[in-house]
Amino acid sequence: MEKKYKLIFDTLEKMHENAVCELNYDTDFHLLVAVILSAQCTDARVNKITPKLFEKYKTPEDMASADIDELKELIKSCGFYNAKANSIISASRDIVEKYNSRLPENVDELMKLKGVGRKTANVVYSVAFKGNAIAVDTHVLRVSYRLGLSSQNKNPLITEKDLNAKFDENLWGKLHHLLIHHGRYICKARKPDCKICELKNQCKYFNGELKSE
Ligand code: SF4
């Protein structure tokens, strides 16, 4: 791994000592549900919904046989609740019917679950199974582009590959959380807090080297 990327990783780690998954969950299955709910929604909002939800639906079996209208009612405040309810029930049925009620432990198999895309599969693989994966969300996309870690900010798969190529594999899981924290709390979309950012020297955005965002 090149020194300049190690420096960026170390600086992010110094700035975000407590960067971990901010979704609350108690089982691997509940993590999957929380990640599906977190699309286009804040983790804080998801964490308000999940205590009641997880109490009512403890296992994939419970969720696979859920009444979809009751499920929608419980999750409606996190947006896109029709699609999310369908995804959660479909994925739960797949887990019960095809995987003996246990979450598959690799990204390709997780992505075979209905309603589970690459980002969700990467988060679950990395957080629940401590696998090496970088889930690219809107924060990771933006911060990676601003720092020059990816040449574009439109395609999550390209950003994931760019990050995979630049950082040692054993750092991928941690890097995902660091970039999310940095994007959420400092390198915000509209007004990045560059004054307090320790990555100014490494940053293409700060140094006016980006043509556009
Ligand atoms: S210097 Fe500004 S734009 Fe660059 S990473 Fe830091 S906060 Fe983001």
PDB file of C-alpha atoms and ligand atoms in Angstrom:
ATOM      1  CA  MET A   1       0.000   0.000   0.000  1.00  0.00           C
ATOM      2  CA  GLU A   2       1.426   3.391  -0.973  1.00  0.00           C
ATOM      3  CA  LYS A   3       2.497   5.722   1.838  1.00  0.00           C
ATOM      4  CA  LYS A   4       0.043   8.450   0.832  1.00  0.00           C
ATOM      5  CA  TYR A   5      -2.901   6.080   1.282  1.00  0.00           C
ATOM      6  CA  LYS A   6      -1.564   4.826   4.610  1.00  0.00           C
ATOM      7  CA  LEU A   7      -1.344   8.459   5.729  1.00  0.00           C
ATOM      8  CA  ILE A   8      -4.957   9.091   4.725  1.00  0.00           C
ATOM      9  CA  PHE A   9      -6.092   5.951   6.579  1.00  0.00           C
ATOM     10  CA  ASP A  10      -4.110   6.823   9.720  1.00  0.00           C
ATOM     11  CA  THR A  11      -5.373  10.409   9.712  1.00  0.00           C
ATOM     12  CA  LEU A  12      -8.986   9.282   9.330  1.00  0.00           C
ATOM     13  CA  GLU A  13      -8.469   6.809  12.159  1.00  0.00           C
ATOM     14  CA  LYS A  14      -7.062   9.574  14.367  1.00  0.00           C
ATOM     15  CA  MET A  15      -9.979  11.882  13.566  1.00  0.00           C
ATOM     16  CA  HIS A  16     -12.678   9.236  14.017  1.00  0.00           C
ATOM     17  CA  GLU A  17     -11.562   7.025  16.893  1.00  0.00           C
ATOM     18  CA  ASN A  18     -15.065   5.705  17.510  1.00  0.00           C
ATOM     19  CA  ALA A  19     -16.071   4.949  13.929  1.00  0.00           C
ATOM     20  CA  VAL A  20     -18.204   1.826  14.084  1.00  0.00           C
ATOM     21  CA  CYS A  21     -21.529   0.732  12.635  1.00  0.00           C
ATOM     22  CA  GLU A  22     -24.119   3.074  14.180  1.00  0.00           C
ATOM     23  CA  LEU A  23     -27.096   0.788  13.602  1.00  0.00           C
ATOM     24  CA  ASN A  24     -28.358  -1.050  16.692  1.00  0.00           C
ATOM     25  CA  TYR A  25     -28.897  -4.794  16.306  1.00  0.00           C
ATOM     26  CA  ASP A  26     -28.650  -7.965  18.361  1.00  0.00           C
ATOM     27  CA  THR A  27     -28.373 -10.728  15.741  1.00  0.00           C
ATOM     28  CA  ASP A  28     -26.920 -11.028  12.234  1.00  0.00           C
ATOM     29  CA  PHE A  29     -30.453 -11.247  10.876  1.00  0.00           C
ATOM     30  CA  HIS A  30     -31.510  -8.056  12.636  1.00  0.00           C
ATOM     31  CA  LEU A  31     -28.439  -6.306  11.244  1.00  0.00           C
ATOM     32  CA  LEU A  32     -29.568  -7.261   7.733  1.00  0.00           C
ATOM     33  CA  VAL A  33     -33.041  -5.845   8.431  1.00  0.00           C
ATOM     34  CA  ALA A  34     -31.566  -2.627   9.863  1.00  0.00           C
ATOM     35  CA  VAL A  35     -29.300  -2.169   6.835  1.00  0.00           C
ATOM     36  CA  ILE A  36     -32.228  -2.641   4.430  1.00  0.00           C
ATOM     37  CA  LEU A  37     -34.180  -0.024   6.410  1.00  0.00           C
ATOM     38  CA  SER A  38     -31.250   2.410   6.356  1.00  0.00           C
ATOM     39  CA  ALA A  39     -31.425   3.015   2.584  1.00  0.00           C
ATOM     40  CA  GLN A  40     -32.255   6.710   2.056  1.00  0.00           C
ATOM     41  CA  CYS A  41     -32.738   7.072   5.822  1.00  0.00           C
ATOM     42  CA  THR A  42     -30.544   8.035   8.762  1.00  0.00           C
ATOM     43  CA  ASP A  43     -29.222   5.394  11.143  1.00  0.00           C
ATOM     44  CA  ALA A  44     -30.719   7.418  14.028  1.00  0.00           C
ATOM     45  CA  ARG A  45     -34.213   7.093  12.532  1.00  0.00           C
ATOM     46  CA  VAL A  46     -33.719   3.356  11.923  1.00  0.00           C
ATOM     47  CA  ASN A  47     -32.614   2.927  15.543  1.00  0.00           C
ATOM     48  CA  LYS A  48     -35.896   4.464  16.688  1.00  0.00           C
ATOM     49  CA  ILE A  49     -37.886   1.939  14.661  1.00  0.00           C
ATOM     50  CA  THR A  50     -35.995  -1.260  15.360  1.00  0.00           C
ATOM     51  CA  PRO A  51     -36.590  -1.924  19.101  1.00  0.00           C
ATOM     52  CA  LYS A  52     -40.329  -2.534  18.540  1.00  0.00           C
ATOM     53  CA  LEU A  53     -39.704  -4.249  15.213  1.00  0.00           C
ATOM     54  CA  PHE A  54     -37.089  -6.659  16.573  1.00  0.00           C
ATOM     55  CA  GLU A  55     -39.224  -7.414  19.609  1.00  0.00           C
ATOM     56  CA  LYS A  56     -42.110  -8.451  17.344  1.00  0.00           C
ATOM     57  CA  TYR A  57     -40.045 -10.305  14.714  1.00  0.00           C
ATOM     58  CA  LYS A  58     -37.156 -12.068  16.386  1.00  0.00           C
ATOM     59  CA  THR A  59     -36.160 -14.607  13.729  1.00  0.00           C
ATOM     60  CA  PRO A  60     -36.179 -14.999   9.931  1.00  0.00           C
ATOM     61  CA  GLU A  61     -39.180 -17.340  10.386  1.00  0.00           C
ATOM     62  CA  ASP A  62     -41.105 -14.626  12.265  1.00  0.00           C
ATOM     63  CA  MET A  63     -40.362 -12.109   9.533  1.00  0.00           C
ATOM     64  CA  ALA A  64     -41.023 -14.528   6.657  1.00  0.00           C
ATOM     65  CA  SER A  65     -44.591 -14.989   7.891  1.00  0.00           C
ATOM     66  CA  ALA A  66     -45.152 -11.350   8.844  1.00  0.00           C
ATOM     67  CA  ASP A  67     -48.343  -9.573   7.867  1.00  0.00           C
ATOM     68  CA  ILE A  68     -47.023  -7.064   5.352  1.00  0.00           C
ATOM     69  CA  ASP A  69     -49.418  -4.301   6.410  1.00  0.00           C
ATOM     70  CA  GLU A  70     -48.384  -4.641  10.059  1.00  0.00           C
ATOM     71  CA  LEU A  71     -44.744  -4.549   8.999  1.00  0.00           C
ATOM     72  CA  LYS A  72     -45.311  -1.435   6.875  1.00  0.00           C
ATOM     73  CA  GLU A  73     -46.994   0.285   9.811  1.00  0.00           C
ATOM     74  CA  LEU A  74     -43.957  -0.355  12.012  1.00  0.00           C
ATOM     75  CA  ILE A  75     -41.398   0.853   9.466  1.00  0.00           C
ATOM     76  CA  LYS A  76     -43.253   3.614   7.646  1.00  0.00           C
ATOM     77  CA  SER A  77     -41.342   6.501   9.238  1.00  0.00           C
ATOM     78  CA  CYS A  78     -38.114   5.448   7.516  1.00  0.00           C
ATOM     79  CA  GLY A  79     -39.403   6.076   3.984  1.00  0.00           C
ATOM     80  CA  PHE A  80     -39.808   3.795   0.953  1.00  0.00           C
ATOM     81  CA  TYR A  81     -41.616   1.484   3.329  1.00  0.00           C
ATOM     82  CA  ASN A  82     -43.527  -0.446   0.641  1.00  0.00           C
ATOM     83  CA  ALA A  83     -40.327  -1.511  -1.109  1.00  0.00           C
ATOM     84  CA  LYS A  84     -38.486  -2.074   2.183  1.00  0.00           C
ATOM     85  CA  ALA A  85     -41.289  -4.258   3.603  1.00  0.00           C
ATOM     86  CA  ASN A  86     -41.270  -6.359   0.429  1.00  0.00           C
ATOM     87  CA  SER A  87     -37.476  -6.691   0.521  1.00  0.00           C
ATOM     88  CA  ILE A  88     -37.412  -7.675   4.195  1.00  0.00           C
ATOM     89  CA  ILE A  89     -40.108 -10.341   3.799  1.00  0.00           C
ATOM     90  CA  SER A  90     -38.617 -11.708   0.548  1.00  0.00           C
ATOM     91  CA  ALA A  91     -35.094 -11.880   1.988  1.00  0.00           C
ATOM     92  CA  SER A  92     -36.435 -13.564   5.155  1.00  0.00           C
ATOM     93  CA  ARG A  93     -38.271 -16.198   3.100  1.00  0.00           C
ATOM     94  CA  ASP A  94     -35.101 -16.897   1.106  1.00  0.00           C
ATOM     95  CA  ILE A  95     -33.078 -17.251   4.335  1.00  0.00           C
ATOM     96  CA  VAL A  96     -35.608 -19.722   5.736  1.00  0.00           C
ATOM     97  CA  GLU A  97     -36.180 -21.719   2.547  1.00  0.00           C
ATOM     98  CA  LYS A  98     -32.709 -21.730   0.961  1.00  0.00           C
ATOM     99  CA  TYR A  99     -30.266 -21.197   3.825  1.00  0.00           C
ATOM    100  CA  ASN A 100     -31.780 -23.153   6.688  1.00  0.00           C
ATOM    101  CA  SER A 101     -32.669 -19.933   8.556  1.00  0.00           C
ATOM    102  CA  ARG A 102     -29.040 -18.774   8.779  1.00  0.00           C
ATOM    103  CA  LEU A 103     -27.533 -15.843   6.933  1.00  0.00           C
ATOM    104  CA  PRO A 104     -25.078 -16.902   4.210  1.00  0.00           C
ATOM    105  CA  GLU A 105     -21.585 -15.739   5.139  1.00  0.00           C
ATOM    106  CA  ASN A 106     -20.293 -14.363   1.851  1.00  0.00           C
ATOM    107  CA  VAL A 107     -21.167 -11.405  -0.350  1.00  0.00           C
ATOM    108  CA  ASP A 108     -22.188 -13.364  -3.464  1.00  0.00           C
ATOM    109  CA  GLU A 109     -24.651 -15.519  -1.520  1.00  0.00           C
ATOM    110  CA  LEU A 110     -25.987 -12.562   0.449  1.00  0.00           C
ATOM    111  CA  MET A 111     -26.665 -10.790  -2.856  1.00  0.00           C
ATOM    112  CA  LYS A 112     -28.785 -13.745  -3.985  1.00  0.00           C
ATOM    113  CA  LEU A 113     -31.316 -12.880  -1.255  1.00  0.00           C
ATOM    114  CA  LYS A 114     -34.227 -10.976  -2.786  1.00  0.00           C
ATOM    115  CA  GLY A 115     -34.019  -7.287  -1.951  1.00  0.00           C
ATOM    116  CA  VAL A 116     -30.333  -7.393  -0.970  1.00  0.00           C
ATOM    117  CA  GLY A 117     -27.986  -5.346  -3.147  1.00  0.00           C
ATOM    118  CA  ARG A 118     -24.220  -5.078  -3.130  1.00  0.00           C
ATOM    119  CA  LYS A 119     -24.013  -2.300  -0.527  1.00  0.00           C
ATOM    120  CA  THR A 120     -26.237  -4.149   1.951  1.00  0.00           C
ATOM    121  CA  ALA A 121     -24.365  -7.418   1.381  1.00  0.00           C
ATOM    122  CA  ASN A 122     -21.001  -5.704   1.930  1.00  0.00           C
ATOM    123  CA  VAL A 123     -22.136  -4.078   5.191  1.00  0.00           C
ATOM    124  CA  VAL A 124     -23.476  -7.362   6.572  1.00  0.00           C
ATOM    125  CA  TYR A 125     -20.415  -9.312   5.446  1.00  0.00           C
ATOM    126  CA  SER A 126     -18.051  -6.785   6.958  1.00  0.00           C
ATOM    127  CA  VAL A 127     -19.912  -5.986  10.213  1.00  0.00           C
ATOM    128  CA  ALA A 128     -21.545  -9.315  11.085  1.00  0.00           C
ATOM    129  CA  PHE A 129     -18.883 -11.685   9.751  1.00  0.00           C
ATOM    130  CA  LYS A 130     -15.797  -9.436  10.040  1.00  0.00           C
ATOM    131  CA  GLY A 131     -15.186  -9.964   6.328  1.00  0.00           C
ATOM    132  CA  ASN A 132     -13.030  -7.659   4.232  1.00  0.00           C
ATOM    133  CA  ALA A 133     -15.414  -5.501   2.223  1.00  0.00           C
ATOM    134  CA  ILE A 134     -16.077  -1.834   1.549  1.00  0.00           C
ATOM    135  CA  ALA A 135     -19.725  -0.893   1.269  1.00  0.00           C
ATOM    136  CA  VAL A 136     -20.050   2.258  -0.827  1.00  0.00           C
ATOM    137  CA  ASP A 137     -22.857   4.600   0.182  1.00  0.00           C
ATOM    138  CA  THR A 138     -23.333   8.272  -0.646  1.00  0.00           C
ATOM    139  CA  HIS A 139     -20.741   9.354   1.990  1.00  0.00           C
ATOM    140  CA  VAL A 140     -18.087   6.911   0.812  1.00  0.00           C
ATOM    141  CA  LEU A 141     -18.733   7.946  -2.805  1.00  0.00           C
ATOM    142  CA  ARG A 142     -18.358  11.668  -2.061  1.00  0.00           C
ATOM    143  CA  VAL A 143     -15.413  11.550   0.347  1.00  0.00           C
ATOM    144  CA  SER A 144     -13.458   9.119  -1.846  1.00  0.00           C
ATOM    145  CA  TYR A 145     -13.857  11.461  -4.810  1.00  0.00           C
ATOM    146  CA  ARG A 146     -12.910  14.590  -2.869  1.00  0.00           C
ATOM    147  CA  LEU A 147      -9.786  12.930  -1.499  1.00  0.00           C
ATOM    148  CA  GLY A 148      -8.794  11.627  -4.930  1.00  0.00           C
ATOM    149  CA  LEU A 149      -9.245   7.992  -3.907  1.00  0.00           C
ATOM    150  CA  SER A 150     -11.597   7.504  -6.846  1.00  0.00           C
ATOM    151  CA  SER A 151     -11.680   9.387 -10.140  1.00  0.00           C
ATOM    152  CA  GLN A 152     -15.485   9.652 -10.146  1.00  0.00           C
ATOM    153  CA  ASN A 153     -18.424   9.947  -7.756  1.00  0.00           C
ATOM    154  CA  LYS A 154     -21.300   8.398  -9.689  1.00  0.00           C
ATOM    155  CA  ASN A 155     -20.674   4.651  -9.745  1.00  0.00           C
ATOM    156  CA  PRO A 156     -20.357   2.798  -6.391  1.00  0.00           C
ATOM    157  CA  LEU A 157     -18.831  -0.276  -8.017  1.00  0.00           C
ATOM    158  CA  ILE A 158     -15.985   1.749  -9.558  1.00  0.00           C
ATOM    159  CA  THR A 159     -15.369   3.502  -6.219  1.00  0.00           C
ATOM    160  CA  GLU A 160     -15.310   0.131  -4.439  1.00  0.00           C
ATOM    161  CA  LYS A 161     -12.759  -1.209  -6.921  1.00  0.00           C
ATOM    162  CA  ASP A 162     -10.634   1.950  -6.675  1.00  0.00           C
ATOM    163  CA  LEU A 163     -10.566   1.678  -2.868  1.00  0.00           C
ATOM    164  CA  ASN A 164      -9.856  -2.053  -3.001  1.00  0.00           C
ATOM    165  CA  ALA A 165      -6.867  -1.368  -5.234  1.00  0.00           C
ATOM    166  CA  LYS A 166      -5.405   1.341  -2.987  1.00  0.00           C
ATOM    167  CA  PHE A 167      -5.860  -0.055   0.532  1.00  0.00           C
ATOM    168  CA  ASP A 168      -4.691  -3.306   2.125  1.00  0.00           C
ATOM    169  CA  GLU A 169      -7.495  -5.842   2.316  1.00  0.00           C
ATOM    170  CA  ASN A 170      -7.437  -6.083   6.110  1.00  0.00           C
ATOM    171  CA  LEU A 171      -8.250  -2.341   6.298  1.00  0.00           C
ATOM    172  CA  TRP A 172     -11.344  -2.387   4.070  1.00  0.00           C
ATOM    173  CA  GLY A 173     -13.941  -2.931   6.798  1.00  0.00           C
ATOM    174  CA  LYS A 174     -12.520  -0.180   9.003  1.00  0.00           C
ATOM    175  CA  LEU A 175     -12.061   2.170   6.039  1.00  0.00           C
ATOM    176  CA  HIS A 176     -15.760   1.861   5.225  1.00  0.00           C
ATOM    177  CA  HIS A 177     -16.709   3.122   8.700  1.00  0.00           C
ATOM    178  CA  LEU A 178     -14.049   5.862   8.664  1.00  0.00           C
ATOM    179  CA  LEU A 179     -15.207   7.271   5.317  1.00  0.00           C
ATOM    180  CA  ILE A 180     -18.855   7.176   6.436  1.00  0.00           C
ATOM    181  CA  HIS A 181     -18.051   8.983   9.698  1.00  0.00           C
ATOM    182  CA  HIS A 182     -15.939  11.536   7.883  1.00  0.00           C
ATOM    183  CA  GLY A 183     -18.734  12.185   5.369  1.00  0.00           C
ATOM    184  CA  ARG A 184     -21.431  12.282   8.025  1.00  0.00           C
ATOM    185  CA  TYR A 185     -19.732  14.589  10.532  1.00  0.00           C
ATOM    186  CA  ILE A 186     -17.003  16.607   8.747  1.00  0.00           C
ATOM    187  CA  CYS A 187     -16.857  16.230   4.968  1.00  0.00           C
ATOM    188  CA  LYS A 188     -20.556  16.957   4.592  1.00  0.00           C
ATOM    189  CA  ALA A 189     -22.171  17.206   1.167  1.00  0.00           C
ATOM    190  CA  ARG A 190     -23.117  20.897   1.153  1.00  0.00           C
ATOM    191  CA  LYS A 191     -20.651  22.488   3.537  1.00  0.00           C
ATOM    192  CA  PRO A 192     -17.628  20.384   4.357  1.00  0.00           C
ATOM    193  CA  ASP A 193     -15.937  21.456   7.590  1.00  0.00           C
ATOM    194  CA  CYS A 194     -12.514  21.854   5.959  1.00  0.00           C
ATOM    195  CA  LYS A 195     -11.309  24.169   8.756  1.00  0.00           C
ATOM    196  CA  ILE A 196     -11.176  21.323  11.232  1.00  0.00           C
ATOM    197  CA  CYS A 197     -10.181  18.594   8.762  1.00  0.00           C
ATOM    198  CA  GLU A 198      -6.672  17.185   9.045  1.00  0.00           C
ATOM    199  CA  LEU A 199      -6.701  15.933   5.461  1.00  0.00           C
ATOM    200  CA  LYS A 200      -6.457  19.324   3.764  1.00  0.00           C
ATOM    201  CA  ASN A 201      -3.003  18.636   2.311  1.00  0.00           C
ATOM    202  CA  GLN A 202      -4.175  15.373   0.778  1.00  0.00           C
ATOM    203  CA  CYS A 203      -7.517  16.674  -0.465  1.00  0.00           C
ATOM    204  CA  LYS A 204      -8.112  17.348  -4.161  1.00  0.00           C
ATOM    205  CA  TYR A 205     -11.377  19.165  -3.415  1.00  0.00           C
ATOM    206  CA  PHE A 206      -9.763  21.506  -0.873  1.00  0.00           C
ATOM    207  CA  ASN A 207      -6.834  22.205  -3.178  1.00  0.00           C
ATOM    208  CA  GLY A 208      -9.073  23.017  -6.150  1.00  0.00           C
ATOM    209  CA  GLU A 209      -7.916  20.041  -8.193  1.00  0.00           C
ATOM    210  CA  LEU A 210     -11.387  18.710  -9.005  1.00  0.00           C
ATOM    211  CA  LYS A 211     -13.170  19.908 -12.119  1.00  0.00           C
ATOM    212  CA  SER A 212     -16.631  19.374 -10.635  1.00  0.00           C
ATOM    213  CA  GLU A 213     -18.582  17.444  -8.060  1.00  0.00           C
TER     214      GLU A 213
HETATM  215  S1  SF4 B   1     -10.430  19.077   3.420  1.00  0.00           S
HETATM  216 FE1  SF4 B   1     -12.639  19.453   3.282  1.00  0.00          FE
HETATM  217  S2  SF4 B   1     -13.309  18.498   1.378  1.00  0.00           S
HETATM  218 FE2  SF4 B   1     -11.289  17.654   1.902  1.00  0.00          FE
HETATM  219  S3  SF4 B   1     -11.708  15.772   3.052  1.00  0.00           S
HETATM  220 FE3  SF4 B   1     -11.475  17.430   4.531  1.00  0.00          FE
HETATM  221  S4  SF4 B   1     -13.552  18.192   4.895  1.00  0.00           S
HETATM  222 FE4  SF4 B   1     -13.583  16.982   2.996  1.00  0.00          FE
END
